[in-house]
PDB file of C-alpha atoms in Angstrom:
ATOM      1  CA  MET A 297       0.000   0.000   0.000  1.00  0.00           C
ATOM      2  CA  ALA A 298       1.455   3.358  -1.055  1.00  0.00           C
ATOM      3  CA  VAL A 299       0.919   6.057   1.560  1.00  0.00           C
ATOM      4  CA  LYS A 300       0.814   9.753   0.675  1.00  0.00           C
ATOM      5  CA  ILE A 301       0.872  12.889   2.786  1.00  0.00           C
ATOM      6  CA  LYS A 302      -1.592  15.191   1.070  1.00  0.00           C
ATOM      7  CA  LEU A 303      -4.023  18.083   1.528  1.00  0.00           C
ATOM      8  CA  LYS A 304      -7.694  17.520   2.350  1.00  0.00           C
ATOM      9  CA  ARG A 305      -9.791  20.520   1.287  1.00  0.00           C
ATOM     10  CA  LEU A 306     -12.400  22.061   3.592  1.00  0.00           C
ATOM     11  CA  GLY A 307     -14.182  25.405   3.692  1.00  0.00           C
ATOM     12  CA  LYS A 308     -16.476  27.391   1.460  1.00  0.00           C
ATOM     13  CA  ILE A 309     -16.125  28.103  -2.264  1.00  0.00           C
ATOM     14  CA  ARG A 310     -13.657  31.000  -2.091  1.00  0.00           C
ATOM     15  CA  SER A 311     -12.419  30.342   1.427  1.00  0.00           C
ATOM     16  CA  PRO A 312     -10.325  27.171   1.318  1.00  0.00           C
ATOM     17  CA  HIS A 313      -8.909  25.532   4.427  1.00  0.00           C
ATOM     18  CA  TYR A 314      -6.826  22.415   4.252  1.00  0.00           C
ATOM     19  CA  ARG A 315      -5.862  19.641   6.614  1.00  0.00           C
ATOM     20  CA  ILE A 316      -2.579  17.857   6.075  1.00  0.00           C
ATOM     21  CA  VAL A 317      -3.447  14.168   6.169  1.00  0.00           C
ATOM     22  CA  VAL A 318      -1.784  10.809   5.723  1.00  0.00           C
ATOM     23  CA  ALA A 319      -3.880   8.619   3.413  1.00  0.00           C
ATOM     24  CA  ASP A 320      -3.688   5.714   1.012  1.00  0.00           C
ATOM     25  CA  SER A 321      -2.695   7.005  -2.425  1.00  0.00           C
ATOM     26  CA  ARG A 322      -5.766   5.388  -4.002  1.00  0.00           C
ATOM     27  CA  THR A 323      -8.298   7.325  -1.899  1.00  0.00           C
ATOM     28  CA  ARG A 324      -9.919  10.445  -3.297  1.00  0.00           C
ATOM     29  CA  ARG A 325      -8.740  13.921  -2.284  1.00  0.00           C
ATOM     30  CA  ASP A 326     -11.276  14.481   0.506  1.00  0.00           C
ATOM     31  CA  GLY A 327     -11.740  10.801   1.288  1.00  0.00           C
ATOM     32  CA  ARG A 328     -10.888   8.774   4.355  1.00  0.00           C
ATOM     33  CA  ALA A 329      -7.535   9.532   5.944  1.00  0.00           C
ATOM     34  CA  ILE A 330      -5.314   7.394   8.133  1.00  0.00           C
ATOM     35  CA  GLU A 331      -4.252  10.354  10.296  1.00  0.00           C
ATOM     36  CA  GLU A 332      -4.437  14.169  10.336  1.00  0.00           C
ATOM     37  CA  ILE A 333      -1.070  15.741  11.076  1.00  0.00           C
ATOM     38  CA  GLY A 334      -1.595  19.446  10.424  1.00  0.00           C
ATOM     39  CA  LEU A 335      -3.497  22.497   9.185  1.00  0.00           C
ATOM     40  CA  TYR A 336      -2.987  24.928   6.319  1.00  0.00           C
ATOM     41  CA  HIS A 337      -5.114  28.072   5.949  1.00  0.00           C
ATOM     42  CA  PRO A 338      -3.802  29.997   2.915  1.00  0.00           C
ATOM     43  CA  VAL A 339      -6.350  32.856   3.026  1.00  0.00           C
ATOM     44  CA  GLN A 340      -5.098  34.293   6.320  1.00  0.00           C
ATOM     45  CA  ASN A 341      -2.263  36.802   6.194  1.00  0.00           C
ATOM     46  CA  PRO A 342       0.330  35.408   6.913  1.00  0.00           C
ATOM     47  CA  SER A 343      -0.852  31.885   6.057  1.00  0.00           C
ATOM     48  CA  ARG A 344      -1.595  29.703   9.055  1.00  0.00           C
ATOM     49  CA  ILE A 345       0.541  26.566   8.965  1.00  0.00           C
ATOM     50  CA  GLU A 346       0.541  24.073  11.823  1.00  0.00           C
ATOM     51  CA  VAL A 347       2.225  20.680  11.483  1.00  0.00           C
ATOM     52  CA  ASN A 348       2.681  18.048  14.173  1.00  0.00           C
ATOM     53  CA  SER A 349       6.400  17.638  13.565  1.00  0.00           C
ATOM     54  CA  GLU A 350       6.739  14.386  15.490  1.00  0.00           C
ATOM     55  CA  ARG A 351       4.038  12.640  13.451  1.00  0.00           C
ATOM     56  CA  ALA A 352       5.327  14.082  10.159  1.00  0.00           C
ATOM     57  CA  GLN A 353       8.811  12.734  10.929  1.00  0.00           C
ATOM     58  CA  TYR A 354       7.353   9.326  11.732  1.00  0.00           C
ATOM     59  CA  TRP A 355       5.394   9.081   8.480  1.00  0.00           C
ATOM     60  CA  LEU A 356       8.333  10.298   6.403  1.00  0.00           C
ATOM     61  CA  SER A 357      10.588   7.737   8.102  1.00  0.00           C
ATOM     62  CA  VAL A 358       8.258   4.822   7.257  1.00  0.00           C
ATOM     63  CA  GLY A 359       8.121   5.830   3.590  1.00  0.00           C
ATOM     64  CA  ALA A 360       5.093   8.098   3.139  1.00  0.00           C
ATOM     65  CA  GLN A 361       5.531  10.328   0.083  1.00  0.00           C
ATOM     66  CA  PRO A 362       4.403  13.979   0.328  1.00  0.00           C
ATOM     67  CA  THR A 363       2.603  15.573  -2.615  1.00  0.00           C
ATOM     68  CA  GLU A 364       4.147  18.708  -4.126  1.00  0.00           C
ATOM     69  CA  PRO A 365       2.071  21.238  -2.119  1.00  0.00           C
ATOM     70  CA  VAL A 366       2.720  19.337   1.120  1.00  0.00           C
ATOM     71  CA  LEU A 367       6.425  19.119   0.311  1.00  0.00           C
ATOM     72  CA  ALA A 368       6.513  22.926   0.007  1.00  0.00           C
ATOM     73  CA  ILE A 369       4.748  23.259   3.379  1.00  0.00           C
ATOM     74  CA  LEU A 370       7.120  20.774   5.025  1.00  0.00           C
ATOM     75  CA  LYS A 371      10.075  22.752   3.661  1.00  0.00           C
ATOM     76  CA  LEU A 372       8.644  25.950   5.171  1.00  0.00           C
ATOM     77  CA  THR A 373       8.188  24.352   8.595  1.00  0.00           C
ATOM     78  CA  GLY A 374      11.602  22.668   8.484  1.00  0.00           C
ATOM     79  CA  ASP A 375      10.300  19.109   8.784  1.00  0.00           C
ATOM     80  CA  TRP A 376      11.639  18.100   5.375  1.00  0.00           C
ATOM     81  CA  GLN A 377      15.107  19.442   6.197  1.00  0.00           C
ATOM     82  CA  LYS A 378      15.044  17.588   9.524  1.00  0.00           C
ATOM     83  CA  HIS A 379      14.125  14.373   7.694  1.00  0.00           C
ATOM     84  CA  LYS A 380      16.896  14.812   5.118  1.00  0.00           C
ATOM     85  CA  GLY A 381      19.504  16.109   7.608  1.00  0.00           C
ATOM     86  CA  LEU A 382      19.781  19.580   6.063  1.00  0.00           C
ATOM     87  CA  PRO A 383      20.098  22.934   7.877  1.00  0.00           C
ATOM     88  CA  ALA A 384      16.822  24.416   9.174  1.00  0.00           C
ATOM     89  CA  PRO A 385      15.094  27.301   7.331  1.00  0.00           C
ATOM     90  CA  ALA A 386      14.150  30.699   8.747  1.00  0.00           C
ATOM     91  CA  PRO A 387      11.224  30.685  11.200  1.00  0.00           C
ATOM     92  CA  LEU A 388       7.667  31.194   9.921  1.00  0.00           C
ATOM     93  CA  LEU A 389       5.885  34.517  10.174  1.00  0.00           C
ATOM     94  CA  VAL A 390       3.190  34.603  12.858  1.00  0.00           C
ATOM     95  CA  ALA A 391       0.197  36.939  12.849  1.00  0.00           C
ATOM     96  CA  GLU A 392       0.099  39.653  15.538  1.00  0.00           C
ATOM     97  CA  PRO A 393      -2.464  39.174  18.286  1.00  0.00           C
ATOM     98  CA  LYS A 394      -5.567  41.309  17.776  1.00  0.00           C
ATOM     99  CA  ALA A 395      -5.941  44.482  19.843  1.00  0.00           C
ATOM    100  CA  ASP A 396      -8.461  44.523  22.694  1.00  0.00           C
ATOM    101  CA  LYS A 397     -11.574  46.343  21.449  1.00  0.00           C
ATOM    102  CA  ARG A 398     -12.672  47.361  24.954  1.00  0.00           C
ATOM    103  CA  ALA A 399      -9.356  49.103  25.685  1.00  0.00           C
ATOM    104  CA  ALA A 400      -9.486  50.933  22.336  1.00  0.00           C
ATOM    105  CA  PHE A 401     -13.040  52.113  23.069  1.00  0.00           C
ATOM    106  CA  ASP A 402     -12.083  53.370  26.541  1.00  0.00           C
ATOM    107  CA  GLU A 403      -9.142  55.338  25.098  1.00  0.00           C
ATOM    108  CA  PHE A 404     -11.400  56.882  22.461  1.00  0.00           C
ATOM    109  CA  ALA A 405     -14.040  57.836  25.043  1.00  0.00           C
ATOM    110  CA  LYS A 406     -11.431  59.511  27.254  1.00  0.00           C
ATOM    111  CA  SER A 407     -10.044  61.485  24.329  1.00  0.00           C
ATOM    112  CA  LEU A 408     -13.493  62.847  23.452  1.00  0.00           C
ATOM    113  CA  GLU A 409     -14.432  64.341  26.804  1.00  0.00           C
ATOM    114  CA  GLY A 410     -11.047  64.618  28.453  1.00  0.00           C
ATOM    115  CA  GLY A 411     -11.972  62.227  31.253  1.00  0.00           C
ATOM    116  CA  GLU A 412     -14.170  59.332  32.169  1.00  0.00           C
ATOM    117  CA  PRO A 413     -17.107  58.476  29.914  1.00  0.00           C
ATOM    118  CA  LYS A 414     -20.389  60.108  30.901  1.00  0.00           C
ATOM    119  CA  GLY A 415     -23.130  58.281  32.818  1.00  0.00           C
ATOM    120  CA  GLU A 416     -26.242  56.486  31.627  1.00  0.00           C
ATOM    121  CA  ALA A 417     -27.381  56.399  28.042  1.00  0.00           C
ATOM    122  CA  ILE A 418     -30.631  58.256  27.353  1.00  0.00           C
ATOM    123  CA  THR A 419     -33.387  55.856  26.369  1.00  0.00           C
ATOM    124  CA  GLN A 420     -36.794  56.505  24.864  1.00  0.00           C
ATOM    125  CA  LYS A 421     -38.477  55.864  28.242  1.00  0.00           C
ATOM    126  CA  ALA A 422     -36.217  58.390  29.947  1.00  0.00           C
ATOM    127  CA  LYS A 423     -37.015  61.000  27.280  1.00  0.00           C
ATOM    128  CA  LYS A 424     -40.785  60.459  27.741  1.00  0.00           C
ATOM    129  CA  SER A 425     -40.617  60.678  31.541  1.00  0.00           C
ATOM    130  CA  ASP A 426     -38.479  63.851  31.310  1.00  0.00           C
ATOM    131  CA  LYS A 427     -40.972  65.348  28.859  1.00  0.00           C
ATOM    132  CA  LYS A 428     -43.898  64.589  31.221  1.00  0.00           C
ATOM    133  CA  ALA A 429     -42.005  66.093  34.151  1.00  0.00           C
ATOM    134  CA  ASP A 430     -41.287  69.248  32.106  1.00  0.00           C
ATOM    135  CA  GLU A 431     -44.956  69.550  31.115  1.00  0.00           C
ATOM    136  CA  ALA A 432     -46.047  69.140  34.748  1.00  0.00           C
ATOM    137  CA  ALA A 433     -43.557  71.811  35.856  1.00  0.00           C
ATOM    138  CA  ASP A 434     -44.781  74.186  33.126  1.00  0.00           C
ATOM    139  CA  ALA A 435     -48.392  73.599  34.182  1.00  0.00           C
ATOM    140  CA  ALA A 436     -47.511  74.249  37.847  1.00  0.00           C
ATOM    141  CA  GLY A 437     -45.566  77.403  36.910  1.00  0.00           C
ATOM    142  CA  ALA A 438     -48.457  78.673  34.800  1.00  0.00           C
ATOM    143  CA  ALA A 439     -50.918  78.086  37.676  1.00  0.00           C
ATOM    144  CA  GLU A 440     -48.745  80.050  40.113  1.00  0.00           C
ATOM    145  CA  SER A 441     -48.364  82.982  37.725  1.00  0.00           C
ATOM    146  CA  THR A 442     -52.125  83.331  37.276  1.00  0.00           C
ATOM    147  CA  GLU A 443     -52.730  83.232  41.049  1.00  0.00           C
ATOM    148  CA  GLY A 444     -50.087  85.776  41.924  1.00  0.00           C
TER     149      GLY A 444
END
């Protein structure tokens, strides 16, 4: 049985995600796999590549043949060089962690008013109750002015 290390495609039409799998060479592309050893998400910037190096080394040592795209990925991660006894490549680029949205909002709010954000938000109910209170005060003020 010839064993291949190949990509199994997942994801939507224009949003491909791949799993790096070990499978029989006769199975179809997205068919049954013997083992999943990694991930490849090419749409992200930089591409997300995760390979279980220990399992990749095992499968390469027992004779599994990588396809061309997987060979390129293994060369990027350094697993192919480790298997062949060559010097390791430069490390992969890793995406920066995303900024905290709450902290950014707090900074923006402070910059607007020069201090802490103001109190409660005004809702429709609060507007109606304030309007009724204003009308009642106007009616009371009008009654006093006619008496006096």
